[in-house]
Coordinates of C-alpha atoms in Angstrom, one line a residue:
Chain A
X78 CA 2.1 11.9 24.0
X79 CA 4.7 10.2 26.1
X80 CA 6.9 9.2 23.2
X81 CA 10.0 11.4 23.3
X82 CA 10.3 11.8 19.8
X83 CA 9.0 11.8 16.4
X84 CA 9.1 8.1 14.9
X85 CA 10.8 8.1 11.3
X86 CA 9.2 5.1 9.7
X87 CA 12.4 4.3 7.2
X88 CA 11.9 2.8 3.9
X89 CA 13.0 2.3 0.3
X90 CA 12.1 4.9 -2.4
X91 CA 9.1 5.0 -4.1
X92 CA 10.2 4.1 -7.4
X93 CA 12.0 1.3 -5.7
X94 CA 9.7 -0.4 -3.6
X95 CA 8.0 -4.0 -4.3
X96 CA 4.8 -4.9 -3.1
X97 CA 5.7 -6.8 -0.3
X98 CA 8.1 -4.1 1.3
X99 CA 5.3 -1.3 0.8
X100 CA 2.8 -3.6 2.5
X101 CA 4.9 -4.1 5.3
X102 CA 5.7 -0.3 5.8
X103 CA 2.3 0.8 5.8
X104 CA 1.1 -1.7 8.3
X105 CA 3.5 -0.1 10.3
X106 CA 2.4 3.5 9.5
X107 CA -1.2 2.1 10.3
X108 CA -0.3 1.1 13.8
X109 CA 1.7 4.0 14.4
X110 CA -1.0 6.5 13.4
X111 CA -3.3 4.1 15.3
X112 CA -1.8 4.3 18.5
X113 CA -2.2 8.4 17.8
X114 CA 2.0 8.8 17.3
X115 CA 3.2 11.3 15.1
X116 CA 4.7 9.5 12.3
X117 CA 6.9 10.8 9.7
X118 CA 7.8 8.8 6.9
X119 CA 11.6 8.9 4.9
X120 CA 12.8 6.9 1.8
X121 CA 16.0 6.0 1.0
X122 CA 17.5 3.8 -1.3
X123 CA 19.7 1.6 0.8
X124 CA 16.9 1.2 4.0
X125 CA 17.5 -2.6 3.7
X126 CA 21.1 -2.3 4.6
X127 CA 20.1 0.4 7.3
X128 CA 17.5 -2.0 9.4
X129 CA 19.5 -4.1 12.1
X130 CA 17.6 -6.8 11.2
X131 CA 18.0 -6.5 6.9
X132 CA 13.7 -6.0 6.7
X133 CA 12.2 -3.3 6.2
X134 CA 10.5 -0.9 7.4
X135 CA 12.3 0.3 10.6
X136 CA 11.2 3.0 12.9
X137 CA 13.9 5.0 14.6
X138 CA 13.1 7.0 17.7
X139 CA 15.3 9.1 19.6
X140 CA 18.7 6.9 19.7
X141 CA 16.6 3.7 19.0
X142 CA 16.1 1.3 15.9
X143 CA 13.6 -1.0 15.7
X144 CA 12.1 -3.2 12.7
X145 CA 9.3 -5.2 11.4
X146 CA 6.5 -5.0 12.8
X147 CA 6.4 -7.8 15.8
X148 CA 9.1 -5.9 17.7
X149 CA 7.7 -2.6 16.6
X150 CA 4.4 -3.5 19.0
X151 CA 6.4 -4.7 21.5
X152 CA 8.5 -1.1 21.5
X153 CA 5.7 0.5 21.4
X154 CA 4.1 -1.2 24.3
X155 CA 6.9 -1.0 26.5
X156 CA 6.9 2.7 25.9
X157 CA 3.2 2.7 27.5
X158 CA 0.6 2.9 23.9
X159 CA -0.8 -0.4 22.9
X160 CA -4.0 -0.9 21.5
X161 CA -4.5 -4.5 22.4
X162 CA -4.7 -4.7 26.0
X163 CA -8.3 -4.8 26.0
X164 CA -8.3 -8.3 24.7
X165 CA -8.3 -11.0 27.1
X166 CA -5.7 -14.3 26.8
X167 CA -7.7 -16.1 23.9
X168 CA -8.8 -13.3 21.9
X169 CA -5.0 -12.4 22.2
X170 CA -3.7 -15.8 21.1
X171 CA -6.3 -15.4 18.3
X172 CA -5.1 -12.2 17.2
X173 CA -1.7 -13.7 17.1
X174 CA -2.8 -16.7 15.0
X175 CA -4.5 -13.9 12.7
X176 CA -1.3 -12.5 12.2
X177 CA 0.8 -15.6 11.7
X178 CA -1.8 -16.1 8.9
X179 CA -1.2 -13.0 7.2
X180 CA 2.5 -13.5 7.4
X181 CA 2.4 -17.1 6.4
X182 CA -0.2 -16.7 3.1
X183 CA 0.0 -13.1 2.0
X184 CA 3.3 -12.1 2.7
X185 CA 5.1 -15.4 1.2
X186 CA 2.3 -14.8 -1.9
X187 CA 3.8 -11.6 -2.2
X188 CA 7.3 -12.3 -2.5
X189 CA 6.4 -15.3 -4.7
X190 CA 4.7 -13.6 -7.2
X191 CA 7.1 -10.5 -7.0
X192 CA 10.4 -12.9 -7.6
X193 CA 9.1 -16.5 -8.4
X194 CA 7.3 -16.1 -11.3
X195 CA 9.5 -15.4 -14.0
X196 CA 7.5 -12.6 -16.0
X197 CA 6.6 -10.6 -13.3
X198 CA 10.2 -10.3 -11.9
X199 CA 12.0 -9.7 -15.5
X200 CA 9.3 -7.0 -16.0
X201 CA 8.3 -5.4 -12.6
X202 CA 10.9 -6.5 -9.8
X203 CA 14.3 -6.3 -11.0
X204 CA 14.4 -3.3 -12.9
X205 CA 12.6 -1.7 -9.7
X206 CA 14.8 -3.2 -6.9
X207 CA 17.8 -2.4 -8.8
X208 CA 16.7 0.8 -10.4
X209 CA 19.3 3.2 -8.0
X210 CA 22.4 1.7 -9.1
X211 CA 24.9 1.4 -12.1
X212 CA 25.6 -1.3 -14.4
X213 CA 26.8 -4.0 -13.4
X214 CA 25.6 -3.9 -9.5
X215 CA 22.2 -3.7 -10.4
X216 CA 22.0 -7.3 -12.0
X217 CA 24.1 -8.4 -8.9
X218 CA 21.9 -7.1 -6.4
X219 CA 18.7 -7.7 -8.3
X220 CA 19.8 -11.6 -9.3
X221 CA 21.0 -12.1 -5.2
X222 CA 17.6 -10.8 -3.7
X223 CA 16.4 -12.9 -6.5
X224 CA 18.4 -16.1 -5.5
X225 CA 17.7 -15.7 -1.8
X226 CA 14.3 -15.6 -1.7
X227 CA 13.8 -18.4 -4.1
X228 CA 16.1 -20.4 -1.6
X229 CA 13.5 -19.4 1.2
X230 CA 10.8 -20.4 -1.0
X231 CA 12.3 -24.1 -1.2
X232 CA 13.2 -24.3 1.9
X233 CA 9.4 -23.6 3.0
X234 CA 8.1 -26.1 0.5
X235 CA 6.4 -23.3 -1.5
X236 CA 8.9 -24.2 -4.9
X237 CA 6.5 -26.9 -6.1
X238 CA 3.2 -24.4 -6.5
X239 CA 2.5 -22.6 -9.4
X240 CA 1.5 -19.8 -9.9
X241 CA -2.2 -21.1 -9.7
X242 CA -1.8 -22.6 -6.3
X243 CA -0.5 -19.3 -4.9
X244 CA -3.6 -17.3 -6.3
X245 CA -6.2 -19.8 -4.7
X246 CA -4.1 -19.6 -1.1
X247 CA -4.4 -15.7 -1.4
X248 CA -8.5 -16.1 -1.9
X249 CA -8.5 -19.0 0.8
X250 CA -7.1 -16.7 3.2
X251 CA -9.1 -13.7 2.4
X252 CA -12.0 -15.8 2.8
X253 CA -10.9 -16.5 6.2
X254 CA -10.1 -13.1 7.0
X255 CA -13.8 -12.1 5.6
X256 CA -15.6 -14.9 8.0
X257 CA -13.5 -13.8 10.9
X258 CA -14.3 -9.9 10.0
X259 CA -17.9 -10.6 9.4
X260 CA -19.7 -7.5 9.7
X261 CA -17.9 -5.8 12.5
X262 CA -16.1 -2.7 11.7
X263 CA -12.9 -4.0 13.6
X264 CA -11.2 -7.5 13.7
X265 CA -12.2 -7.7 17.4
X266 CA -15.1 -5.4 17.2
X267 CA -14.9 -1.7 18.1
X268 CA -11.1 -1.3 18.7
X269 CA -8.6 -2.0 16.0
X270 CA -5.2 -3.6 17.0
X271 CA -2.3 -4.6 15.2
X272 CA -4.0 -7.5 13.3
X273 CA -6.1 -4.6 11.8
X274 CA -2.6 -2.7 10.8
X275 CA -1.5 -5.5 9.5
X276 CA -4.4 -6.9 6.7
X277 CA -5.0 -2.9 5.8
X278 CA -1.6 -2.7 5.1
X279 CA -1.2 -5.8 2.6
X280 CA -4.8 -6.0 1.2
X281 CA -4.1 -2.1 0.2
X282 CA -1.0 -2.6 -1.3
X283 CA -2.4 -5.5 -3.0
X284 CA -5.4 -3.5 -4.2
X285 CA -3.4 -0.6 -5.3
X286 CA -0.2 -2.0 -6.7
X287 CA 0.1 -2.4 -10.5
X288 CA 1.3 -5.6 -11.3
X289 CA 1.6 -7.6 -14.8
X290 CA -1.7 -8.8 -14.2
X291 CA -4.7 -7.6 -11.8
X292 CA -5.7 -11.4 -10.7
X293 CA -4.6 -10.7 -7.4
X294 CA -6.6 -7.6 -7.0
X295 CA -9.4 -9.5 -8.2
X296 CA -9.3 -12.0 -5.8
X297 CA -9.1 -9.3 -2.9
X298 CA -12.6 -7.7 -4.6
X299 CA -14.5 -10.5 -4.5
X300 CA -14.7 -10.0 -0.4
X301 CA -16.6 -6.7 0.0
X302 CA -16.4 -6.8 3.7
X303 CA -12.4 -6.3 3.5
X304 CA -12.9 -3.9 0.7
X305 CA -15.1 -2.0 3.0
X306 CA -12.6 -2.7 5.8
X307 CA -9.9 -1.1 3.7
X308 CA -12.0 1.8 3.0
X309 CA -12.8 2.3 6.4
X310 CA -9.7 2.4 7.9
X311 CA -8.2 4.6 5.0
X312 CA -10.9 7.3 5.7
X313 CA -10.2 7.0 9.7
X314 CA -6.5 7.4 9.5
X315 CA -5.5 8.3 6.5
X316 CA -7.8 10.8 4.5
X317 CA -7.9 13.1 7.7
X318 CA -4.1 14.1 8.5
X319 CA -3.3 14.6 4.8
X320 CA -3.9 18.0 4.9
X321 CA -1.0 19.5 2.8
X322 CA -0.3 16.4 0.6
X323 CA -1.3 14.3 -2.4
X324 CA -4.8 12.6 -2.0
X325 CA -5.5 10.0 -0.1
X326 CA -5.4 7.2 -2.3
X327 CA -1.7 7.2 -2.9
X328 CA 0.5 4.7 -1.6
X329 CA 2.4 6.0 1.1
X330 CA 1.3 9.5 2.7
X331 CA 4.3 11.5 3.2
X332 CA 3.2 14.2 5.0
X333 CA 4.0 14.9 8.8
X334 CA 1.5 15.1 11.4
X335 CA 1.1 17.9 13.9
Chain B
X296 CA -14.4 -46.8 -1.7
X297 CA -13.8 -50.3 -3.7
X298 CA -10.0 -50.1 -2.7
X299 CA -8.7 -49.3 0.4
X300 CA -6.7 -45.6 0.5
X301 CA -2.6 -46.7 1.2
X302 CA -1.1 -44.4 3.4
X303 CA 3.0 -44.4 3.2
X304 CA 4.3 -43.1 6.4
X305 CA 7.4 -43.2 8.9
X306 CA 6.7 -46.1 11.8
X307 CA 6.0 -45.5 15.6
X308 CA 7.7 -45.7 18.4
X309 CA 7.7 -44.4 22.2
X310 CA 3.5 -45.4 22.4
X311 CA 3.1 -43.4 19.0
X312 CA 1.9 -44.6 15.8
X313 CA 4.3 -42.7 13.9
X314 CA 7.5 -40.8 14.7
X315 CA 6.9 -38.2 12.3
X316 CA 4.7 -35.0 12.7
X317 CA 3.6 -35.0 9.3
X318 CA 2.5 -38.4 9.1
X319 CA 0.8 -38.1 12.7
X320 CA -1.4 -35.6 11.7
X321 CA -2.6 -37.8 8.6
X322 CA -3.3 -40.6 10.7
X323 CA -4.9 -38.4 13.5
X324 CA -7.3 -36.8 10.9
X325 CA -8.1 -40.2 9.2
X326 CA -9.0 -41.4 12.7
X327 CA -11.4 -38.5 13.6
X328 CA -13.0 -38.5 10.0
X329 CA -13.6 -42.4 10.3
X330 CA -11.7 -42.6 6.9
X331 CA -10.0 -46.5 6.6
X332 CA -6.5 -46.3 5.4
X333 CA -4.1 -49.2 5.0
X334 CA -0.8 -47.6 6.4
X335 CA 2.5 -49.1 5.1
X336 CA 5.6 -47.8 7.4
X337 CA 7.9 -47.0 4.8
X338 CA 11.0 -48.2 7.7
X339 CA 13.5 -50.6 6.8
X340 CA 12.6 -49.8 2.7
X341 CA 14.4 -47.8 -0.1
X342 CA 11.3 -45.6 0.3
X343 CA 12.8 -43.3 2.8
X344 CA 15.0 -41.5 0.9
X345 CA 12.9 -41.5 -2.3
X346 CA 9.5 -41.0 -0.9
X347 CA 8.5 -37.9 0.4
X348 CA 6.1 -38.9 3.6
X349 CA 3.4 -39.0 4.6
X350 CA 2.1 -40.0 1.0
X351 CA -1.2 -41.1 0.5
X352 CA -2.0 -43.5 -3.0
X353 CA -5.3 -43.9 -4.2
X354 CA -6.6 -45.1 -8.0
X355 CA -3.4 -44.0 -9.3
X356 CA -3.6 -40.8 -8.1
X357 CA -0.9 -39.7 -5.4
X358 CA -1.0 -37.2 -2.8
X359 CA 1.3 -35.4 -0.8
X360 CA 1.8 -33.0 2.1
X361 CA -0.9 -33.1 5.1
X362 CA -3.0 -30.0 3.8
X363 CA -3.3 -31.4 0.6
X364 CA -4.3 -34.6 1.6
X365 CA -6.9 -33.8 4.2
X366 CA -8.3 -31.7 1.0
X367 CA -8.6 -34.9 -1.0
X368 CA -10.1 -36.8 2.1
X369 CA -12.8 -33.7 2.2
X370 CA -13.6 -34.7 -1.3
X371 CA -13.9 -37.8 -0.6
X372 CA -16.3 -37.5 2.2
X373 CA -14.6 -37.8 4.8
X374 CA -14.7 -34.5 6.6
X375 CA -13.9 -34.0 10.7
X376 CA -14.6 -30.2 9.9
X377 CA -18.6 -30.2 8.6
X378 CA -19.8 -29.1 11.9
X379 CA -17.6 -25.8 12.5
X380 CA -18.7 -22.4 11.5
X381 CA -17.6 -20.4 9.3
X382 CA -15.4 -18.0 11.8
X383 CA -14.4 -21.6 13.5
X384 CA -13.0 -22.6 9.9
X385 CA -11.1 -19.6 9.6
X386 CA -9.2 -19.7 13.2
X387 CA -8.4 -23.1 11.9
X388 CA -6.0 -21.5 9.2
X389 CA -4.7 -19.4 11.4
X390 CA -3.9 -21.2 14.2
X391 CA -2.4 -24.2 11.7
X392 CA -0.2 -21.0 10.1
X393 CA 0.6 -19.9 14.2
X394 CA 2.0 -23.7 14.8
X395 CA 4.1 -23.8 11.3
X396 CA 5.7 -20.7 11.8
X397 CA 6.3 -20.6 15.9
X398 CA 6.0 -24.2 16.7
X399 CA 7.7 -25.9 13.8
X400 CA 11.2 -24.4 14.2
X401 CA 11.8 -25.2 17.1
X402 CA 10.7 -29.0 17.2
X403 CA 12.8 -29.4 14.0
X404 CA 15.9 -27.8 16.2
X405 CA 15.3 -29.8 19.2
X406 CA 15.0 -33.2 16.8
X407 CA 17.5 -32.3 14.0
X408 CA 19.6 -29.7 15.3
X409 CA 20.1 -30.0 18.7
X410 CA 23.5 -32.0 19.0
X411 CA 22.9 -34.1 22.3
X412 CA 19.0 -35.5 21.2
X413 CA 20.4 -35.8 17.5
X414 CA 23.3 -38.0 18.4
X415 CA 21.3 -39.9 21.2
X416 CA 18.3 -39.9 20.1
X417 CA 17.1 -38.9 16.7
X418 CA 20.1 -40.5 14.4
X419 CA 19.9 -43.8 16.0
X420 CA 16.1 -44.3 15.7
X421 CA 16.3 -43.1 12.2
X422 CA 19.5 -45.3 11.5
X423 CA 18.1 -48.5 12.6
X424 CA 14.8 -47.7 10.9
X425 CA 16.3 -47.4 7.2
X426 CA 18.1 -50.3 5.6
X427 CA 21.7 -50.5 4.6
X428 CA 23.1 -48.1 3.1
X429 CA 20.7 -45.5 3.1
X430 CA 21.4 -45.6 7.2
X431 CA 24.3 -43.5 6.5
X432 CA 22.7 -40.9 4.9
X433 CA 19.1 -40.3 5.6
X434 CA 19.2 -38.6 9.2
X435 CA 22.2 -36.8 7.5
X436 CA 19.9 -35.4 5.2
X437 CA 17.3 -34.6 7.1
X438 CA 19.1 -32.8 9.8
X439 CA 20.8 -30.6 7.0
X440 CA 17.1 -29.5 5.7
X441 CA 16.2 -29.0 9.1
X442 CA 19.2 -26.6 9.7
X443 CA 18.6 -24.8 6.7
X444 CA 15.1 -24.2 7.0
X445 CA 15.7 -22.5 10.2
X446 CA 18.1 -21.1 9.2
X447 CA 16.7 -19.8 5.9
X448 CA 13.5 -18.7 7.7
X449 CA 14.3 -17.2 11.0
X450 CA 18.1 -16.2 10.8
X451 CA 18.1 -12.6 9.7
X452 CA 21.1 -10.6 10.1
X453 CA 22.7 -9.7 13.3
X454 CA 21.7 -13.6 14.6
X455 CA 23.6 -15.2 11.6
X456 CA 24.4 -17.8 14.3
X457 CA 22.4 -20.7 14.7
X458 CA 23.1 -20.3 18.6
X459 CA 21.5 -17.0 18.7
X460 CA 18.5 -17.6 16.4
X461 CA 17.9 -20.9 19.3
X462 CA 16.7 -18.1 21.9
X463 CA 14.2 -16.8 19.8
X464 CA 13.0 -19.9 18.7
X465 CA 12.5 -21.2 21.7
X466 CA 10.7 -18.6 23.1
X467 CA 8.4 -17.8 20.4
X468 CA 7.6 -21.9 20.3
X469 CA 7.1 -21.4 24.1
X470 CA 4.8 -18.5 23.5
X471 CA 3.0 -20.4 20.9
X472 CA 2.6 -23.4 23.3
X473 CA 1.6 -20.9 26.3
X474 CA -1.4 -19.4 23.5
X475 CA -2.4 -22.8 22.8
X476 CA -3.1 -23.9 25.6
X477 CA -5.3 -20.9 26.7
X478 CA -7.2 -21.4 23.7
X479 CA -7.5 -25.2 25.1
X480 CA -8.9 -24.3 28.2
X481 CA -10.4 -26.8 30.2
X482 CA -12.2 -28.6 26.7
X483 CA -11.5 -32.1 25.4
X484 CA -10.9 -30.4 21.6
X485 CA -10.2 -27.4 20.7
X486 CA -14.0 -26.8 18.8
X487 CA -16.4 -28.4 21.6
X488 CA -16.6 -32.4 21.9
X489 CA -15.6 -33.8 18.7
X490 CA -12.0 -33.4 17.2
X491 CA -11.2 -31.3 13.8
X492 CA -8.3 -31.0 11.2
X493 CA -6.9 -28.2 13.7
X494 CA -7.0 -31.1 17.0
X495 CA -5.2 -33.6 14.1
X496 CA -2.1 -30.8 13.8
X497 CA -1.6 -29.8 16.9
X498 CA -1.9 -33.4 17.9
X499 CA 1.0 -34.4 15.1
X500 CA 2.9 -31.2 16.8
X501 CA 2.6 -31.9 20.1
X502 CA 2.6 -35.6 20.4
X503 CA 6.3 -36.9 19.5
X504 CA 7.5 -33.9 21.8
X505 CA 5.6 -35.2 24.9
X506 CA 6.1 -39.1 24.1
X507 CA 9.6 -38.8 23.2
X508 CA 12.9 -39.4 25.7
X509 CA 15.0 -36.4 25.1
X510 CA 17.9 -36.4 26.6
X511 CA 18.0 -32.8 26.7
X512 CA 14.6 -31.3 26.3
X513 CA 13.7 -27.9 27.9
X514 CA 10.8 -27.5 25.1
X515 CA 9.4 -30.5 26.3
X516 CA 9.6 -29.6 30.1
X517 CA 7.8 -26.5 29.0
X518 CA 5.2 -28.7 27.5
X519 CA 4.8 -31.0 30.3
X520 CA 3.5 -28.1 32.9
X521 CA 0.9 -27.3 30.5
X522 CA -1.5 -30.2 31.6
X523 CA -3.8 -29.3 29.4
X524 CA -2.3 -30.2 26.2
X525 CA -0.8 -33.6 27.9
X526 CA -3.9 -34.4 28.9
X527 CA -5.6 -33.3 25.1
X528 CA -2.4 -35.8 23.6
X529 CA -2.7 -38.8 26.0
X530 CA -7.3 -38.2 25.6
X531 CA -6.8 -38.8 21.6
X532 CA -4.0 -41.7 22.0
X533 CA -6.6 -43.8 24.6
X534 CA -9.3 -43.0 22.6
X535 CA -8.1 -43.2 19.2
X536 CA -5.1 -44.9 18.5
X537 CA -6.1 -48.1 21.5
X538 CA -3.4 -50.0 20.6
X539 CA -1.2 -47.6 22.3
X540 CA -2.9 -46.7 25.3
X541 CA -2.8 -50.6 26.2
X542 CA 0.9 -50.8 26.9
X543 CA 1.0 -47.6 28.9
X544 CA 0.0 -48.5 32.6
X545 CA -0.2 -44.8 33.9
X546 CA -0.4 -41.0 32.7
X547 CA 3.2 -39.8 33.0
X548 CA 4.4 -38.9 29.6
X549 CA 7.3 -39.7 29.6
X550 CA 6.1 -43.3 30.3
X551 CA 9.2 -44.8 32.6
X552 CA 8.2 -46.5 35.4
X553 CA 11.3 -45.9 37.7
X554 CA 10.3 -44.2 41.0
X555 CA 13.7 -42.5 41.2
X556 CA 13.2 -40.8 37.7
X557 CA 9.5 -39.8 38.8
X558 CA 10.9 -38.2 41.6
X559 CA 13.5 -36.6 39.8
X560 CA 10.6 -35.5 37.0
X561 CA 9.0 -33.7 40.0
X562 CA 11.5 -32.0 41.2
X563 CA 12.5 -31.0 37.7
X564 CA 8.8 -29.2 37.7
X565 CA 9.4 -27.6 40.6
X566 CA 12.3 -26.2 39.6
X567 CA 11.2 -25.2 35.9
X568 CA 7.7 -23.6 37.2
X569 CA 10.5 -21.5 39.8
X570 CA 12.6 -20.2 36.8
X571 CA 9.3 -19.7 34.9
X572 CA 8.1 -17.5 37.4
X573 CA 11.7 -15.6 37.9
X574 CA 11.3 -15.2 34.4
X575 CA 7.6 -13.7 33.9
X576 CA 8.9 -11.1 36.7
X577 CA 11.9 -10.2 34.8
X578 CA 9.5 -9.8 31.6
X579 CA 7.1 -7.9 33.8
X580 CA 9.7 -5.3 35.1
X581 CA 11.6 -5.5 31.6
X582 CA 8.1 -4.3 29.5
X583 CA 6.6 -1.8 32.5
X584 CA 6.1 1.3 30.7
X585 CA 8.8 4.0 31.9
X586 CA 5.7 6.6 31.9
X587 CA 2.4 6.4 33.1
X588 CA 0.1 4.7 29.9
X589 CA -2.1 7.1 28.3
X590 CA -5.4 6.2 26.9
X591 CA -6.6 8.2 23.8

């Protein structure tokens, strides 16, 4: 390995993460392990404030932060692993659509239905975000994350959907993701790149996340190519380097890799 | 259809048939899908500060936002997209998701934000468009919910400053142009010989940035060395909106005819293709891997 270091991938606690967060920070894992780094993985409460950019997750390698995942490939490439190279100039500018995709639809889906609709934020994200502090800053913090991402929502025009509307973008973009997966094993064919990273990590988090209700889930089933996908890529990189720790079908493996 | 579909929508300007990259893409789709709309401009009425454009009325139903309204034109039969595939449907969503989030940004900056084409350019068209008194506060208004959402959606902590979250903007719409146009290639549309929804958006993207005289435009110098997409905008304005094409004599886009300027345009070219260069090298030597790449 030419990477000096270990990468710590950096994020919040497992009783404190939301959906969209833990998607996020195990697309990055995905990549990581991926690209064949050893990744180790650390939680801490306050991880958002940590980042240098307020997202998380971050890596931090050696005497070097990084976060989110765009400049985490480009890092990563400019230390000499990437796994995209192969593709030529369209299929790149395809993958990069791909991704834009997942960002716009499933991501913004995410944090809708994490702080937008009403239920599932008194019951699921509040007490969870806010779950490491004292009375009275976790109704500050919680109510602020709450407040700012509604703004974000309004400002992107997604204020006006309900909760309906958000479901049937979810299963419109799967659906696009199945027709562009088809029946090969990888996004473009036998190599996985970051767009692969990126739809494991969200589609997994969406499959195994409890939330009030399982509609999203549901509408992530209904497209057995990605469920196969997801299956796939779980047993490549996941099952096999989780030697000492829980099974593979938790969230987040925290065990390190040799 | 017994009545005609009405189609409420900002008015044109600088060889375009609307201003607005929202309403262009409407009208682009309608063209390609052979669907008949009656467009009323909503300029010089109380209608552009109520209405929320483009807005299309039909049987007492209204609709709003382009994706929504190319649905309804789907349902009603009107569909540019019936002969794509079902992978060619899907790149569609992605690459309209690619131009919202990249491409967006920074045309709303270099419209709304950008202080030399808001005061010469942008606020006077919109001022003299929109009757008294609304002329006093509808480019206001826009230009704040420009700023925010760029703000909102792009400014993370450290680059809290508006100046600072312009760099990346700019480069990631440049990017975004760059991948366009390799997806372009050397075809008329982007999905063989006939246009689609995703021709219509990039069209309504592309379009007022080419046609329009900014005073200080380095997005749209970018633009103009990608012949390609000039060539894609000016193909769909002669053949689809001919009005247009019949007051513009010859291909330059930004459509003066002064010789000095032209030269001045070239040399501007030069120039920019010189720093683009300079700054591919840079790039080049910035991301070289600082150990030989290993391949697993």
């Amino acid at each position: 390995m030419s990477l000096a270091a270990e990468a710590f991938v950096s994020q919040i606690a497992e009783d404190q993460i939301l959906l969209s967060d833990s998607a996020s920070s195990l697309a990055v894992q995905t990549f990581l392990r991926m690209c064949g780094l050893p990744v180790q993985v650390s939680c801490c409460a306050n991880a958002e404030y940590m980042s240098p950019s307020g997202k998380v997750p971050f890596i931090h390698v050696g005497n070097q932060v990084v976060s989110e995942l765009g400049p985490i490939v480009q890092f990563i490439k400019a230390k000499g692993h990437s796994l995209s190279d192969g593709l030529d100039d369209v299929q790149r500018a395809e993958m990069k659509a791909y991704m834009e995709l997942v960002n716009n639809m499933l991501l913004t889906a995410e944090l809708y239905i994490q702080w937008c609709d009403d239920y599932t934020a008194t019951e699921i994200s509040r007490p969870r975000y806010s779950s490491p502090y004292s009375w009275p800053l976790n109704h500050i913090l919680a109510y602020q994350k709450q407040w700012e991402v509604r703004r974000k929502m309004n400002a992107i025009g997604w204020s006006g959907k309900n909760l309906e509307q958000v479901y049937e973008d979810v299963s419109q973009c799967c659906q696009a993701l199945s027709q562009r997966l088809g029946t090969q094993p990888y996004f473009f064919n036998k190599q996985p790149t970051e767009l692969d990273a990126l739809v494991f990590g969200h589609l997994f988090t969406i499959l195994t996340t409890q939330l009030t209700n399982d509609e999203l889930a549901e509408k992530v089933k209904s497209y057995t190519n990605l469920l196969s996908f997801c299956h796939r890529i779980e047993q490549t990189y996941f099952k096999e380097h989780d030697r000492e720790s829980q099974s593979g079908s938790s969230r987040h493996s925290k065990g390190s890799l040799p | 259809m017994a009545e005609p579909m009405e189609l409420l929508c900002w008015g044109g300007d600088w060889d375009l048939p609307s201003v607005h990259t929202d309403s262009l893409i409407v009208l682009a789709y309608a063209k390609f899908s052979g669907a008949k709309l009656a467009v009323k401009s909503i300029d010089w009425t109380w209608r552009t500060i109520t209405a929320s454009v483009p807005q299309l009325h039909y049987e007492a139903s209204t609709v709003t936002e382009p994706t929504q309204i190319l649905n309804f034109l789907r349902k009603q039969r009107f569909n540019a997209d019936y002969e794509l595939t079902a992978k060619q449907g899907a790149d569609t969503m992605a690459y309209i998701a690619l131009l919202e989030e990249k491409l967006r940004p920074a045309l709303l900056h270099t419209f709304w934000v950008d202080a030399d084409n808001y005061a010469n350019l942008t606020r006077p068209w919109f001022t003299s468009h929109s009757p008294f008194p609304l002329n006093f506060f509808v480019p206001g208004r826009q230009a704040s919910l420009a700023l925010s959402r760029i703000l909102l959606t792009k400014a993370e902590s450290p680059l809290l400053n508006i100046t600072e979250v312009e760099g990346k903007i700019y480069s990631e719409a440049k990017e975004c142009l760059n991948l366009l146009s390799h997806r372009l290639g050397n075809f008329h549309f982007f999905f063989g010989d006939t246009p689609t929804s995703l021709d219509a958006f990039v069209f309504g993207h592309i379009a007022p940035l080419i046609k329009a005289p900014l005073p200080s435009g380095q997005l749209q110098k970018h633009l103009n060395q990608l012949d390609n997409l000039c060539q894609f905008c000016n193909t769909i304005l002669k053949n689809y909106f001919n009005a247009s094409a019949e007051k513009r004599t010859d291909c330059s886009p930004t459509a003066i005819h002064d010789p000095v300027d032209a030269n001045l345009q070239k040399l501007t070219q030069l120039v920019n293709k010189e720093s683009n260069l300079i700054e591919k090298m840079d790039d080049n030597l910035r991301s070289s891997p600082q150990h030989r790449p290993h391949r697993h």
